[in-house]
């Protein structure tokens, strides 16, 4: 299952959807925030949302951990940050097959930058003016 969100599992319906998938473990992937990583201000809320689904949560960073380890989690959630940075990091560690398998066999959640990267293209970013 692939859930693409704007801001995490912020409503009961999304939490119910993730919880019904089952499982016991979740990885909260912080790679997209290339500055703050696990200190990103969304991490405590995202962790709590996953805990409300009955999951034990582990913080995960593909910059420092082998992406293949994500296959050992029942739920994997990517938070927001820099979509260009995240895309490059996932390409460098050759994560595509692992992520496809997670979406097919388990529950893959992505929001903000994570949702952009999990889609067919991040080209929509170029539609918006840069500051």
Coordinates of C-alpha atoms in Angstrom, one line a residue:
X1 CA 0.0 0.0 0.0
X2 CA 1.3 3.5 -0.9
X3 CA -0.2 6.5 1.0
X4 CA 0.8 9.9 -0.3
X5 CA 0.0 12.7 2.1
X6 CA 0.6 16.4 2.5
X7 CA 1.5 16.5 6.2
X8 CA 1.7 13.0 7.7
X9 CA -1.1 10.9 9.2
X10 CA -2.9 14.0 10.5
X11 CA -6.4 12.7 10.4
X12 CA -8.1 9.6 11.9
X13 CA -8.9 8.1 8.5
X14 CA -5.3 8.0 7.4
X15 CA -4.2 6.5 10.8
X16 CA -7.0 3.9 10.5
X17 CA -5.7 3.0 7.0
X18 CA -2.2 2.6 8.2
X19 CA -3.3 0.7 11.4
X20 CA -5.5 -1.7 9.4
X21 CA -2.5 -2.8 7.4
X22 CA -1.2 -4.5 10.5
X23 CA 2.4 -5.0 11.6
X24 CA 4.4 -4.0 14.6
X25 CA 7.3 -1.9 13.4
X26 CA 7.7 1.3 11.6
X27 CA 10.7 3.2 10.2
X28 CA 10.4 7.0 10.1
X29 CA 12.8 8.1 7.4
X30 CA 14.3 11.5 8.1
X31 CA 16.6 11.7 5.1
X32 CA 14.7 14.5 3.2
X33 CA 15.6 17.0 5.9
X34 CA 19.3 17.2 5.1
X35 CA 19.9 19.8 7.8
X36 CA 18.0 18.7 10.9
X37 CA 17.3 15.0 10.2
X38 CA 16.0 13.4 13.4
X39 CA 15.8 16.8 15.0
X40 CA 13.2 18.0 12.4
X41 CA 10.3 19.6 14.3
X42 CA 7.8 17.2 12.7
X43 CA 9.5 14.1 14.0
X44 CA 7.8 14.0 17.5
X45 CA 4.4 14.4 15.9
X46 CA 5.0 11.8 13.1
X47 CA 6.4 9.4 15.7
X48 CA 3.3 9.8 17.8
X49 CA 1.0 9.3 14.9
X50 CA 2.7 6.0 14.1
X51 CA 2.5 5.0 17.8
X52 CA -1.2 5.6 17.7
X53 CA -1.4 3.0 15.0
X54 CA 0.2 0.5 17.5
X55 CA 3.7 0.6 15.9
X56 CA 7.1 0.6 17.5
X57 CA 9.0 3.4 15.7
X58 CA 12.6 3.6 14.7
X59 CA 14.2 6.7 13.1
X60 CA 16.0 5.8 9.8
X61 CA 18.3 7.8 7.5
X62 CA 19.3 6.3 4.1
X63 CA 22.4 8.5 4.2
X64 CA 23.8 6.5 7.1
X65 CA 21.9 3.2 7.1
X66 CA 21.6 0.5 4.3
X67 CA 18.3 1.0 2.5
X68 CA 17.8 -2.7 2.3
X69 CA 17.1 -2.6 6.1
X70 CA 13.8 -0.9 5.3
X71 CA 12.5 -4.3 4.2
X72 CA 12.5 -5.4 7.8
X73 CA 9.8 -2.9 8.8
X74 CA 6.0 -3.3 8.4
X75 CA 5.5 0.4 7.8
X76 CA 7.9 2.9 6.3
X77 CA 7.1 6.6 6.5
X78 CA 9.1 9.4 4.7
X79 CA 8.8 12.9 6.1
X80 CA 9.2 16.2 4.3
X81 CA 12.2 18.2 3.5
X82 CA 14.2 18.8 0.4
X83 CA 12.8 16.7 -2.5
X84 CA 15.9 17.2 -4.6
X85 CA 18.1 16.0 -1.8
X86 CA 15.9 13.0 -1.0
X87 CA 15.7 12.0 -4.7
X88 CA 19.5 12.1 -5.0
X89 CA 20.0 10.1 -1.8
X90 CA 17.5 7.4 -2.9
X91 CA 19.2 7.2 -6.3
X92 CA 22.7 6.9 -4.8
X93 CA 21.7 4.0 -2.6
X94 CA 19.7 2.4 -5.4
X95 CA 16.5 2.3 -3.3
X96 CA 13.9 2.0 -6.2
X97 CA 13.4 -1.8 -6.0
X98 CA 13.2 -1.8 -2.1
X99 CA 10.6 1.0 -2.2
X100 CA 8.5 -0.7 -4.9
X101 CA 8.5 -3.9 -2.8
X102 CA 7.5 -2.0 0.3
X103 CA 4.6 -0.4 -1.6
X104 CA 3.5 -3.8 -2.9
X105 CA 4.0 -5.9 0.1
X106 CA 3.8 -3.6 3.1
X107 CA 2.8 0.0 3.9
X108 CA 4.8 2.9 2.4
X109 CA 3.7 6.4 3.6
X110 CA 5.2 9.5 2.2
X111 CA 4.4 13.2 2.7
X112 CA 5.5 16.5 1.4
X113 CA 8.9 16.0 -0.2
X114 CA 8.6 12.3 0.3
X115 CA 5.3 12.2 -1.6
X116 CA 6.8 14.2 -4.4
X117 CA 9.7 11.7 -4.7
X118 CA 7.4 8.7 -4.6
X119 CA 5.3 9.9 -7.5
X120 CA 6.2 9.5 -11.2
X121 CA 8.0 12.8 -11.4
X122 CA 9.0 15.8 -9.2
X123 CA 8.5 18.1 -12.2
X124 CA 5.6 19.9 -10.6
X125 CA 8.2 21.7 -8.4
X126 CA 9.4 23.6 -11.5
X127 CA 5.9 25.1 -11.9
X128 CA 6.2 27.2 -8.8
X129 CA 8.4 30.3 -8.7
X130 CA 11.6 30.1 -6.7
X131 CA 12.4 32.7 -4.2

